[in-house]
Amino acid sequence: MNESNNFNQQEENNQEKKKNPAKLILIFIIVFVAVFCGIYFGTQIYNNMVNQPPETSQTTTKEQTTSPQGLVDNPIDFSSLQAKNDEIYAWIKVDGTNVDYPIVQNAVNDEFYLKHSAEDKSWSASGAIYTEMVNGKTFNDPITLIYGHNGYGDSMFTTLHRFEDQEFFDSNPYFYIYLPGRKLTYQIISAFKYDDRHIMNSFNFADTAVLTEFQEEIMNPDSTLKNVRTQLDTEINETSKIVILSTCITNQDSSRYLVCGVLTKDEKTN
């Protein structure tokens, strides 16, 4: 009987030993499949996350799409300026000079700003930078004259006389005019001595022939005191918008010094 029991026990042990490798193989297969699935699905999820645009990028794109495009900076606070003087309508800045002023136009008297400040219309010997009523306030006229005094230290248009120097003229080719919502860039065509005639009253610029002749004079002034830019960013023709900065010449009452620029860029501002 004991021998029979021992035999049966040994058979059970042998059967158990046979089962153990099978269990190990099965466990190995299950673990392998689990690891493989984890790696596979984990990789898919990761790739989907990488390829999906982040939420912040979508928001940025939407803002860029809906926001105004192509706007440039406008450093002039016209609201504050016009709260003090509602006749301020533009601002001029000339590279290399001290010209960095508001532009005004009086609605009644063209000579008002000869002796009044642009800031608050108070009396001022040096006056202001101004245009006359013959010109509009949009700078869309073929010729616009802007006036400013000479001889009050380095203020107003005095430092425009720096353009008498050839090197300075060559190194400072632009001036800028700001309006609410616009920035106008002008390339300086020429700077020269001219007579004291009132240009806007002396020429009928509505006549294309007269305008063309005057443009040619600007591009090639008949003056012993002149500097001219021969290579321009734009062609000058009957559609060109030219601004002339006019000031006096010390001790020469019958002469004026003109700096002439042609519009090369009209940009919208923020």
mmCIF file of C-alpha atoms in Angstrom:
data_model
loop_
_atom_site.group_PDB
_atom_site.id
_atom_site.type_symbol
_atom_site.label_atom_id
_atom_site.label_comp_id
_atom_site.label_asym_id
_atom_site.label_seq_id
_atom_site.Cartn_x
_atom_site.Cartn_y
_atom_site.Cartn_z
ATOM 1 C CA MET A 1 0.000 0.000 0.000
ATOM 2 C CA ASN A 2 2.783 2.433 0.877
ATOM 3 C CA GLU A 3 4.497 1.628 -2.345
ATOM 4 C CA SER A 4 1.251 2.367 -4.238
ATOM 5 C CA ASN A 5 0.874 5.704 -2.449
ATOM 6 C CA ASN A 6 4.453 6.653 -3.156
ATOM 7 C CA PHE A 7 3.980 5.777 -6.802
ATOM 8 C CA ASN A 8 0.860 7.916 -7.070
ATOM 9 C CA GLN A 9 2.571 10.818 -5.330
ATOM 10 C CA GLN A 10 5.508 10.594 -7.690
ATOM 11 C CA GLU A 11 3.128 10.578 -10.681
ATOM 12 C CA GLU A 12 1.397 13.711 -9.389
ATOM 13 C CA ASN A 13 4.747 15.418 -8.922
ATOM 14 C CA ASN A 14 5.773 14.514 -12.454
ATOM 15 C CA GLN A 15 2.467 15.834 -13.814
ATOM 16 C CA GLU A 16 2.954 19.082 -11.838
ATOM 17 C CA LYS A 17 6.461 19.478 -13.213
ATOM 18 C CA LYS A 18 5.087 19.069 -16.720
ATOM 19 C CA LYS A 19 2.438 21.741 -16.075
ATOM 20 C CA ASN A 20 4.859 24.360 -14.624
ATOM 21 C CA PRO A 21 6.782 25.064 -17.892
ATOM 22 C CA ALA A 22 3.468 25.397 -19.720
ATOM 23 C CA LYS A 23 2.253 27.932 -17.143
ATOM 24 C CA LEU A 24 5.499 29.887 -17.438
ATOM 25 C CA ILE A 25 5.224 29.990 -21.203
ATOM 26 C CA LEU A 26 1.611 31.143 -20.978
ATOM 27 C CA ILE A 27 2.504 33.863 -18.450
ATOM 28 C CA PHE A 28 5.388 34.995 -20.667
ATOM 29 C CA ILE A 29 3.102 35.199 -23.685
ATOM 30 C CA ILE A 30 0.508 37.210 -21.738
ATOM 31 C CA VAL A 31 3.157 39.633 -20.412
ATOM 32 C CA PHE A 32 4.714 39.994 -23.875
ATOM 33 C CA VAL A 33 1.362 40.752 -25.477
ATOM 34 C CA ALA A 34 0.513 43.252 -22.722
ATOM 35 C CA VAL A 35 3.865 45.032 -23.112
ATOM 36 C CA PHE A 36 3.580 45.055 -26.910
ATOM 37 C CA CYS A 37 0.049 46.461 -26.777
ATOM 38 C CA GLY A 38 1.106 49.053 -24.242
ATOM 39 C CA ILE A 39 4.009 50.187 -26.415
ATOM 40 C CA TYR A 40 1.951 50.170 -29.610
ATOM 41 C CA PHE A 41 -1.047 52.076 -28.288
ATOM 42 C CA GLY A 42 1.149 54.362 -26.231
ATOM 43 C CA THR A 43 3.096 55.285 -29.374
ATOM 44 C CA GLN A 44 -0.126 55.979 -31.277
ATOM 45 C CA ILE A 45 -1.434 58.235 -28.528
ATOM 46 C CA TYR A 46 1.883 60.106 -28.331
ATOM 47 C CA ASN A 47 2.022 60.641 -32.095
ATOM 48 C CA ASN A 48 -1.531 61.932 -32.101
ATOM 49 C CA MET A 49 -0.703 64.369 -29.326
ATOM 50 C CA VAL A 50 2.425 65.586 -31.137
ATOM 51 C CA ASN A 51 0.664 66.042 -34.457
ATOM 52 C CA GLN A 52 -2.372 67.797 -32.966
ATOM 53 C CA PRO A 53 -1.879 71.620 -32.929
ATOM 54 C CA PRO A 54 -1.896 72.887 -29.351
ATOM 55 C CA GLU A 55 -4.878 74.863 -28.197
ATOM 56 C CA THR A 56 -2.820 78.015 -27.704
ATOM 57 C CA SER A 57 -1.629 77.925 -31.326
ATOM 58 C CA GLN A 58 -5.211 77.743 -32.564
ATOM 59 C CA THR A 59 -6.083 80.746 -30.428
ATOM 60 C CA THR A 60 -3.076 82.692 -31.750
ATOM 61 C CA THR A 61 -3.970 81.874 -35.332
ATOM 62 C CA LYS A 62 -7.526 83.000 -34.787
ATOM 63 C CA GLU A 63 -6.373 86.264 -33.263
ATOM 64 C CA GLN A 64 -3.990 86.869 -36.154
ATOM 65 C CA THR A 65 -6.764 86.163 -38.625
ATOM 66 C CA THR A 66 -9.282 88.478 -37.014
ATOM 67 C CA SER A 67 -6.848 91.242 -36.016
ATOM 68 C CA PRO A 68 -6.043 94.054 -38.485
ATOM 69 C CA GLN A 69 -2.971 93.256 -40.540
ATOM 70 C CA GLY A 70 -0.180 95.453 -41.931
ATOM 71 C CA LEU A 71 -0.489 98.231 -39.360
ATOM 72 C CA VAL A 72 2.582 100.232 -38.389
ATOM 73 C CA ASP A 73 3.243 102.129 -35.196
ATOM 74 C CA ASN A 74 1.906 105.653 -34.760
ATOM 75 C CA PRO A 75 3.735 107.371 -31.895
ATOM 76 C CA ILE A 76 1.544 110.494 -31.937
ATOM 77 C CA ASP A 77 -1.275 110.854 -29.412
ATOM 78 C CA PHE A 78 -3.587 112.992 -31.504
ATOM 79 C CA SER A 79 -6.422 112.813 -28.991
ATOM 80 C CA SER A 80 -4.352 114.561 -26.318
ATOM 81 C CA LEU A 81 -2.979 117.118 -28.778
ATOM 82 C CA GLN A 82 -6.364 117.969 -30.243
ATOM 83 C CA ALA A 83 -7.875 118.328 -26.782
ATOM 84 C CA LYS A 84 -5.631 121.407 -26.420
ATOM 85 C CA ASN A 85 -5.860 122.596 -30.011
ATOM 86 C CA ASP A 86 -8.344 121.046 -32.429
ATOM 87 C CA GLU A 87 -6.483 122.579 -35.392
ATOM 88 C CA ILE A 88 -3.608 120.132 -34.977
ATOM 89 C CA TYR A 89 -4.174 117.604 -37.751
ATOM 90 C CA ALA A 90 -0.762 116.069 -38.487
ATOM 91 C CA TRP A 91 2.794 115.665 -37.227
ATOM 92 C CA ILE A 92 6.086 115.994 -39.121
ATOM 93 C CA LYS A 93 9.460 114.448 -38.370
ATOM 94 C CA VAL A 94 12.557 115.031 -40.535
ATOM 95 C CA ASP A 95 15.503 112.667 -40.166
ATOM 96 C CA GLY A 96 18.724 114.273 -38.926
ATOM 97 C CA THR A 97 17.074 117.541 -37.875
ATOM 98 C CA ASN A 98 15.189 118.971 -34.918
ATOM 99 C CA VAL A 99 11.982 119.057 -36.945
ATOM 100 C CA ASP A 100 9.576 117.018 -34.837
ATOM 101 C CA TYR A 101 6.396 119.072 -34.531
ATOM 102 C CA PRO A 102 2.632 119.134 -34.916
ATOM 103 C CA ILE A 103 1.211 120.606 -38.110
ATOM 104 C CA VAL A 104 -1.684 123.046 -37.864
ATOM 105 C CA GLN A 105 -3.999 124.961 -40.169
ATOM 106 C CA ASN A 106 -6.158 127.849 -39.106
ATOM 107 C CA ALA A 107 -9.665 127.842 -40.533
ATOM 108 C CA VAL A 108 -9.902 131.643 -40.858
ATOM 109 C CA ASN A 109 -6.490 133.312 -41.100
ATOM 110 C CA ASP A 110 -3.563 131.796 -43.022
ATOM 111 C CA GLU A 111 -1.100 133.990 -41.105
ATOM 112 C CA PHE A 112 -2.370 133.110 -37.629
ATOM 113 C CA TYR A 113 0.330 130.543 -36.893
ATOM 114 C CA LEU A 114 3.122 132.844 -37.946
ATOM 115 C CA LYS A 115 2.984 134.156 -34.374
ATOM 116 C CA HIS A 116 0.964 131.598 -32.446
ATOM 117 C CA SER A 117 1.846 128.281 -30.856
ATOM 118 C CA ALA A 118 0.433 125.021 -32.157
ATOM 119 C CA GLU A 119 0.165 123.690 -28.616
ATOM 120 C CA ASP A 120 -2.563 126.015 -27.375
ATOM 121 C CA LYS A 121 -2.838 128.915 -29.865
ATOM 122 C CA SER A 122 -1.057 131.269 -27.468
ATOM 123 C CA TRP A 123 1.114 134.064 -28.879
ATOM 124 C CA SER A 124 4.603 132.875 -29.821
ATOM 125 C CA ALA A 125 7.325 134.698 -31.735
ATOM 126 C CA SER A 126 8.535 131.452 -33.301
ATOM 127 C CA GLY A 127 5.030 130.507 -34.421
ATOM 128 C CA ALA A 128 4.235 126.959 -35.508
ATOM 129 C CA ILE A 129 4.592 124.535 -38.391
ATOM 130 C CA TYR A 130 1.538 125.117 -40.556
ATOM 131 C CA THR A 131 -0.215 124.822 -43.908
ATOM 132 C CA GLU A 132 -2.593 127.259 -45.546
ATOM 133 C CA MET A 133 -6.235 126.792 -46.501
ATOM 134 C CA VAL A 134 -5.369 126.351 -50.174
ATOM 135 C CA ASN A 135 -4.151 122.885 -49.216
ATOM 136 C CA GLY A 136 -6.342 120.157 -47.829
ATOM 137 C CA LYS A 137 -5.462 118.261 -44.668
ATOM 138 C CA THR A 138 -5.127 114.828 -46.263
ATOM 139 C CA PHE A 139 -1.869 115.432 -48.200
ATOM 140 C CA ASN A 140 -3.548 114.230 -51.368
ATOM 141 C CA ASP A 141 -2.841 117.473 -53.265
ATOM 142 C CA PRO A 142 -0.201 117.269 -56.002
ATOM 143 C CA ILE A 143 1.765 119.985 -54.174
ATOM 144 C CA THR A 144 1.455 120.773 -50.463
ATOM 145 C CA LEU A 145 3.384 123.635 -48.834
ATOM 146 C CA ILE A 146 4.351 123.441 -45.160
ATOM 147 C CA TYR A 147 5.773 126.572 -43.553
ATOM 148 C CA GLY A 148 8.024 127.097 -40.560
ATOM 149 C CA HIS A 149 10.245 129.857 -39.210
ATOM 150 C CA ASN A 150 14.025 130.001 -39.438
ATOM 151 C CA GLY A 151 16.368 131.669 -36.952
ATOM 152 C CA TYR A 152 14.831 130.802 -33.563
ATOM 153 C CA GLY A 153 17.745 128.818 -32.224
ATOM 154 C CA ASP A 154 17.493 125.291 -33.591
ATOM 155 C CA SER A 155 13.703 125.250 -33.424
ATOM 156 C CA MET A 156 10.954 125.138 -36.058
ATOM 157 C CA PHE A 157 12.463 124.784 -39.575
ATOM 158 C CA THR A 158 15.881 126.261 -38.799
ATOM 159 C CA THR A 159 17.696 122.920 -38.961
ATOM 160 C CA LEU A 160 16.394 122.262 -42.484
ATOM 161 C CA HIS A 161 19.401 124.299 -43.557
ATOM 162 C CA ARG A 162 21.522 121.261 -42.721
ATOM 163 C CA PHE A 163 20.443 119.967 -46.114
ATOM 164 C CA GLU A 164 22.727 122.574 -47.662
ATOM 165 C CA ASP A 165 25.554 120.165 -46.846
ATOM 166 C CA GLN A 166 25.942 117.500 -49.535
ATOM 167 C CA GLU A 167 26.966 114.730 -47.147
ATOM 168 C CA PHE A 168 24.070 115.456 -44.806
ATOM 169 C CA PHE A 169 21.659 115.546 -47.741
ATOM 170 C CA ASP A 170 22.877 112.173 -49.004
ATOM 171 C CA SER A 171 22.702 110.585 -45.542
ATOM 172 C CA ASN A 172 19.169 111.728 -44.661
ATOM 173 C CA PRO A 173 16.839 110.907 -47.544
ATOM 174 C CA TYR A 174 13.455 110.779 -45.782
ATOM 175 C CA PHE A 175 10.929 112.682 -43.724
ATOM 176 C CA TYR A 176 7.643 111.467 -42.266
ATOM 177 C CA ILE A 177 4.185 112.859 -41.712
ATOM 178 C CA TYR A 178 1.765 111.219 -39.296
ATOM 179 C CA LEU A 179 -2.000 111.637 -39.323
ATOM 180 C CA PRO A 180 -4.594 109.790 -37.260
ATOM 181 C CA GLY A 181 -4.494 106.313 -38.780
ATOM 182 C CA ARG A 182 -1.766 107.044 -41.364
ATOM 183 C CA LYS A 183 1.998 107.290 -41.731
ATOM 184 C CA LEU A 184 3.322 108.994 -44.878
ATOM 185 C CA THR A 185 6.933 108.531 -45.945
ATOM 186 C CA TYR A 186 8.533 111.096 -48.257
ATOM 187 C CA GLN A 187 11.838 110.772 -50.060
ATOM 188 C CA ILE A 188 13.655 114.073 -50.364
ATOM 189 C CA ILE A 189 14.060 114.998 -54.028
ATOM 190 C CA SER A 190 15.951 118.239 -53.587
ATOM 191 C CA ALA A 191 16.826 121.080 -51.242
ATOM 192 C CA PHE A 192 17.581 124.476 -52.720
ATOM 193 C CA LYS A 193 17.350 128.240 -52.569
ATOM 194 C CA TYR A 194 14.260 129.711 -54.209
ATOM 195 C CA ASP A 195 12.658 133.145 -54.540
ATOM 196 C CA ASP A 196 10.004 134.465 -52.166
ATOM 197 C CA ARG A 197 6.965 134.072 -54.408
ATOM 198 C CA HIS A 198 3.880 132.418 -52.920
ATOM 199 C CA ILE A 199 4.082 129.099 -54.720
ATOM 200 C CA MET A 200 0.483 127.994 -54.198
ATOM 201 C CA ASN A 201 -0.836 131.322 -55.539
ATOM 202 C CA SER A 202 1.671 131.526 -58.396
ATOM 203 C CA PHE A 203 0.985 128.209 -60.128
ATOM 204 C CA ASN A 204 -2.176 126.475 -61.232
ATOM 205 C CA PHE A 205 -1.323 122.893 -60.364
ATOM 206 C CA ALA A 206 -4.661 121.699 -61.717
ATOM 207 C CA ASP A 207 -3.067 122.272 -65.124
ATOM 208 C CA THR A 208 -1.033 119.149 -65.904
ATOM 209 C CA ALA A 209 1.460 121.086 -68.035
ATOM 210 C CA VAL A 210 2.093 123.587 -65.228
ATOM 211 C CA LEU A 211 2.447 120.800 -62.678
ATOM 212 C CA THR A 212 4.891 118.880 -64.871
ATOM 213 C CA GLU A 213 7.031 121.950 -65.451
ATOM 214 C CA PHE A 214 7.148 122.696 -61.721
ATOM 215 C CA GLN A 215 8.064 119.092 -60.929
ATOM 216 C CA GLU A 216 10.915 119.308 -63.414
ATOM 217 C CA GLU A 217 12.141 122.453 -61.695
ATOM 218 C CA ILE A 218 12.122 120.651 -58.356
ATOM 219 C CA MET A 219 14.103 117.767 -59.822
ATOM 220 C CA ASN A 220 16.638 120.125 -61.407
ATOM 221 C CA PRO A 221 16.539 123.493 -59.604
ATOM 222 C CA ASP A 222 18.033 126.567 -61.234
ATOM 223 C CA SER A 223 19.953 127.569 -58.129
ATOM 224 C CA THR A 224 23.552 127.937 -57.034
ATOM 225 C CA LEU A 225 22.592 126.559 -53.614
ATOM 226 C CA LYS A 226 21.125 123.116 -54.192
ATOM 227 C CA ASN A 227 21.392 119.400 -53.561
ATOM 228 C CA VAL A 228 19.491 116.908 -55.691
ATOM 229 C CA ARG A 229 18.795 113.184 -55.384
ATOM 230 C CA THR A 230 19.028 111.593 -58.818
ATOM 231 C CA GLN A 231 17.906 108.073 -57.853
ATOM 232 C CA LEU A 232 14.436 107.959 -56.338
ATOM 233 C CA ASP A 233 12.299 105.135 -54.991
ATOM 234 C CA THR A 234 9.396 106.166 -57.196
ATOM 235 C CA GLU A 235 8.753 107.842 -60.518
ATOM 236 C CA ILE A 236 7.528 111.426 -60.433
ATOM 237 C CA ASN A 237 4.495 112.026 -62.637
ATOM 238 C CA GLU A 238 1.101 113.751 -62.617
ATOM 239 C CA THR A 239 -0.171 111.414 -59.862
ATOM 240 C CA SER A 240 2.734 112.105 -57.485
ATOM 241 C CA LYS A 241 2.122 113.746 -54.113
ATOM 242 C CA ILE A 242 4.852 116.249 -53.309
ATOM 243 C CA VAL A 243 5.346 118.109 -50.034
ATOM 244 C CA ILE A 244 7.538 121.202 -49.908
ATOM 245 C CA LEU A 245 8.965 122.429 -46.611
ATOM 246 C CA SER A 246 9.548 126.168 -46.837
ATOM 247 C CA THR A 247 11.555 128.438 -44.540
ATOM 248 C CA CYS A 248 13.431 131.724 -44.674
ATOM 249 C CA ILE A 249 17.137 132.314 -45.272
ATOM 250 C CA THR A 250 18.848 134.520 -42.710
ATOM 251 C CA ASN A 251 19.321 138.102 -43.952
ATOM 252 C CA GLN A 252 17.788 137.267 -47.342
ATOM 253 C CA ASP A 253 14.214 138.509 -47.211
ATOM 254 C CA SER A 254 13.579 137.834 -50.886
ATOM 255 C CA SER A 255 14.691 134.207 -50.732
ATOM 256 C CA ARG A 256 13.329 130.962 -49.334
ATOM 257 C CA TYR A 257 14.908 127.602 -48.657
ATOM 258 C CA LEU A 258 12.864 124.648 -49.883
ATOM 259 C CA VAL A 259 13.149 120.956 -49.019
ATOM 260 C CA CYS A 260 11.018 118.934 -51.429
ATOM 261 C CA GLY A 261 9.873 115.353 -50.888
ATOM 262 C CA VAL A 262 7.756 112.918 -52.863
ATOM 263 C CA LEU A 263 5.397 110.427 -51.242
ATOM 264 C CA THR A 264 6.815 106.906 -51.474
ATOM 265 C CA LYS A 265 4.747 105.075 -48.879
ATOM 266 C CA ASP A 266 1.280 105.550 -47.369
ATOM 267 C CA GLU A 267 0.725 103.130 -44.474
ATOM 268 C CA LYS A 268 -2.158 102.531 -42.109
ATOM 269 C CA THR A 269 -1.304 102.833 -38.424
ATOM 270 C CA ASN A 270 -2.670 101.406 -35.194
#
